[in-house]
Amino acid sequence: MNLQKINEFAINTILQAGRQIRESFSKELIIETKANANDLVTNIDRKIEQYFVEKIKELDPSHKILGEEGMGDRIATLDGPLWIIDPIDGTMNFIKQGRHFMITVGFFVDGVGKLGYLYDVMRDELISAIQGEGAFLNRQPLKKLNPLTIEKAIIGINSSWVIPNGKINHEKLVKLIKTVRGTRSYGSAAMEIALVVTGKLDAYLSMRLAPWDIAGGLVIANEVGAVATNLKGQPFNLLSQDTFLIANPSIHQVLLDQYIELIEEKQHSK
Amino acid sequence: MNLQKINEFAINTILQAGRQIRESFSKELIIETKANANDLVTNIDRKIEQYFVEKIKELDPSHKILGEEGMGDRIATLDGPLWIIDPIDGTMNFIKQGRHFMITVGFFVDGVGKLGYLYDVMRDELISAIQGEGAFLNRQPLKKLNPLTIEKAIIGINSSWVIPNGKINHEKLVKLIKTVRGTRSYGSAAMEIALVVTGKLDAYLSMRLAPWDIAGGLVIANEVGAVATNLKGQPFNLLSQDTFLIANPSIHQVLLDQYIELIEEKQHSK
């Protein structure tokens, strides 16, 4: 398998998809059917995923595809070559802001991440990675993340997890928020992952993400030294939804040990 | 006073300041003295404010200037023509992200907002307004905000206010977060105000802002129909720090009435 060739294919396909989204989007801005914004995004989402499916099947019909919109294959195993695709991550941002949404794509072989992409469509900013060969921002090498202490960290976390909720011990997250330098929340997992792998955020966590939200990011994370797991510290389950934490390597374990306590887990351990 | 002429002056000065920041910034990215990032930002902040001060004094030496870095005048009254300037709003974002920071400028005469500017330096996106003549995004007219319900709103709020704190009743904000469609937090008041006046967020609140954070935004808010007050529903005090709420007009009062309760106020009313 020629990963370099597949990488070029993926980059071209993603950039072309981005152009399509920007065009649909600016056209829509002109006609301004805000009432139908939800239909619009569904249509664009599906159109872009269909575009990926067609291109990938042209490249190699044996490749399987797992996409948010379900235009690809039914996936019960990670065996063989598998593309995991989110054509628009940050749907609400897409509708309401016309920015802060991403295309993200991961290419896995037998469950091992080979290629990863995080594309900020409106900024035209593509982060890409090839397993073992580094990560790139618009084809310029990205550096490994610099270590830092938890007190200096800026964390991506949504307020929903900081208030009482049935999934995670919010008291510990309150302590986290009082400890770190600051928090941010952008409404797109792929965008927050992109900020972490470029050192613009130091961690991001969420209680429920799908494989297509994070697959591309996992490959990139490895290349810059970011650590990505579920909130139990285990590998993210790419065949279902899971919790998620990506962080600068110097604070990943600190976050798990001192600030994250899943409520389910607590009940199981009693 | 020729407001059109002063508006052209302000736009040119802001765009030129933005170019200076992008240049300092990309130069710095190359030499990468991350250890001195704080000094760097202070230097750029001061340099840009000094640039505004020189340009304004050239335009009209009688104009007063209130700036975050204190390079302007000591201001004890809002009488006469007054520029209120933040050369870099979102300092932490500037240092760590190289994006998500703004230049923001307001021009007031006898305490009345005449001109306002919110400039996203890295996106090169300028929102401007002239009192009574509308607001503009890169010189294209901005529309009045569309009404919506609180359940459909996306709110800019930092997690710090959602956890127990001495300033605002966080229980009511917890209720707010459970009610609205979503929350965001970007780490720059001017950026969040820019998102509200363009309908990309529906409200933004903070417990402590300075006049230079919001002065430009106040003028723009008026032109698009956004309502901006302190958290008691009164005009923001431009001579000191104050609490702040800017919101779509259809939810501003709902927010004040049902979700915001200052702790000081509570004690006073007992």
Tab-separated table of C-alpha atoms in Angstrom, chain A residues 32 34 38 92-93 96-100 120 122-123 125 137 143 146 148 152-154 157-160 162-164 173-174 177-178 181-188 191 195 198-202, chain B residues 32 34 38 92-93 96-100 120 122-123 125 137 143 146 148 152-154 157-160 162-164 173-174 177-178 181-188 191 195 198-202:
chain	number	residue	atom	x	y	z
A	32	GLU	CA	-30.669	33.351	2.841
A	34	LYS	CA	-32.446	30.645	7.189
A	38	ASN	CA	-31.223	22.429	8.993
A	92	MET	CA	-24.464	24.119	14.643
A	93	ASN	CA	-21.484	26.396	13.957
A	96	LYS	CA	-25.241	29.727	12.709
A	97	GLN	CA	-21.716	31.022	12.285
A	98	GLY	CA	-20.655	29.990	8.805
A	99	ARG	CA	-17.271	29.174	10.365
A	100	HIS	CA	-15.709	27.044	13.107
A	120	ASP	CA	-10.760	24.146	8.830
A	122	MET	CA	-13.288	28.609	6.113
A	123	ARG	CA	-9.680	29.281	7.158
A	125	GLU	CA	-6.137	25.357	7.005
A	137	LEU	CA	-0.076	22.346	8.775
A	143	LYS	CA	6.534	20.386	15.997
A	146	ASN	CA	6.157	21.498	24.525
A	148	LEU	CA	3.732	22.552	30.550
A	152	LYS	CA	-0.537	27.020	32.772
A	153	ALA	CA	-2.912	24.979	30.647
A	154	ILE	CA	-5.849	26.199	28.595
A	157	ILE	CA	-14.353	21.965	27.861
A	158	ASN	CA	-18.025	22.718	27.454
A	159	SER	CA	-19.971	24.194	30.382
A	160	SER	CA	-22.389	21.244	30.192
A	162	VAL	CA	-19.047	21.571	34.611
A	163	ILE	CA	-22.607	21.647	35.954
A	164	PRO	CA	-24.214	18.696	37.754
A	173	LEU	CA	-14.020	19.595	36.920
A	174	VAL	CA	-14.822	22.643	39.059
A	177	ILE	CA	-11.325	25.043	36.180
A	178	LYS	CA	-10.044	26.745	39.313
A	181	ARG	CA	-5.140	29.247	33.347
A	182	GLY	CA	-8.321	29.266	31.292
A	183	THR	CA	-10.989	27.357	29.430
A	184	ARG	CA	-12.436	27.611	25.961
A	185	SER	CA	-15.342	26.015	24.107
A	186	TYR	CA	-15.769	26.135	20.329
A	187	GLY	CA	-18.583	23.707	19.511
A	188	SER	CA	-16.585	21.451	17.186
A	191	MET	CA	-11.651	22.133	15.797
A	195	LEU	CA	-6.137	23.433	18.438
A	198	THR	CA	-1.006	22.699	17.277
A	199	GLY	CA	-0.461	23.703	20.929
A	200	LYS	CA	-3.213	26.348	20.840
A	201	LEU	CA	-5.129	24.457	23.513
A	202	ASP	CA	-3.514	22.022	25.960
B	32	GLU	CA	10.150	31.584	18.418
B	34	LYS	CA	8.214	31.481	23.460
B	38	ASN	CA	4.571	37.850	27.690
B	92	MET	CA	-3.758	34.956	26.021
B	93	ASN	CA	-5.123	33.913	22.631
B	96	LYS	CA	-0.880	30.947	22.647
B	97	GLN	CA	-3.018	30.706	19.535
B	98	GLY	CA	-1.814	33.470	17.241
B	99	ARG	CA	-5.496	34.066	16.451
B	100	HIS	CA	-8.797	34.859	18.152
B	120	ASP	CA	-10.373	40.336	13.835
B	122	MET	CA	-5.908	37.343	11.624
B	123	ARG	CA	-9.146	36.956	9.653
B	125	GLU	CA	-12.478	41.050	9.206
B	137	LEU	CA	-18.714	43.921	7.905
B	143	LYS	CA	-28.612	43.392	9.078
B	146	ASN	CA	-33.508	38.255	13.955
B	148	LEU	CA	-35.291	33.989	18.622
B	152	LYS	CA	-32.636	28.285	20.525
B	153	ALA	CA	-29.900	30.603	21.726
B	154	ILE	CA	-26.162	29.983	21.742
B	157	ILE	CA	-20.108	32.354	28.714
B	158	ASN	CA	-16.945	31.216	30.427
B	159	SER	CA	-17.055	28.183	32.719
B	160	SER	CA	-15.669	30.337	35.560
B	162	VAL	CA	-20.924	28.563	35.972
B	163	ILE	CA	-19.071	27.188	38.998
B	164	PRO	CA	-19.552	28.522	42.527
B	173	LEU	CA	-26.525	30.077	35.164
B	174	VAL	CA	-26.704	26.289	35.496
B	177	ILE	CA	-27.060	26.283	30.380
B	178	LYS	CA	-29.668	23.551	30.639
B	181	ARG	CA	-29.119	25.224	22.726
B	182	GLY	CA	-25.442	25.595	23.466
B	183	THR	CA	-22.614	27.622	24.943
B	184	ARG	CA	-19.275	28.797	23.622
B	185	SER	CA	-16.234	30.505	25.103
B	186	TYR	CA	-13.498	32.142	23.026
B	187	GLY	CA	-11.334	34.088	25.465
B	188	SER	CA	-11.791	37.515	23.887
B	191	MET	CA	-14.488	38.532	19.590
B	195	LEU	CA	-20.052	37.196	17.093
B	198	THR	CA	-23.322	39.358	13.498
B	199	GLY	CA	-25.841	36.837	14.890
B	200	LYS	CA	-23.217	34.095	15.303
B	201	LEU	CA	-23.827	34.067	19.046
B	202	ASP	CA	-27.042	35.273	20.685
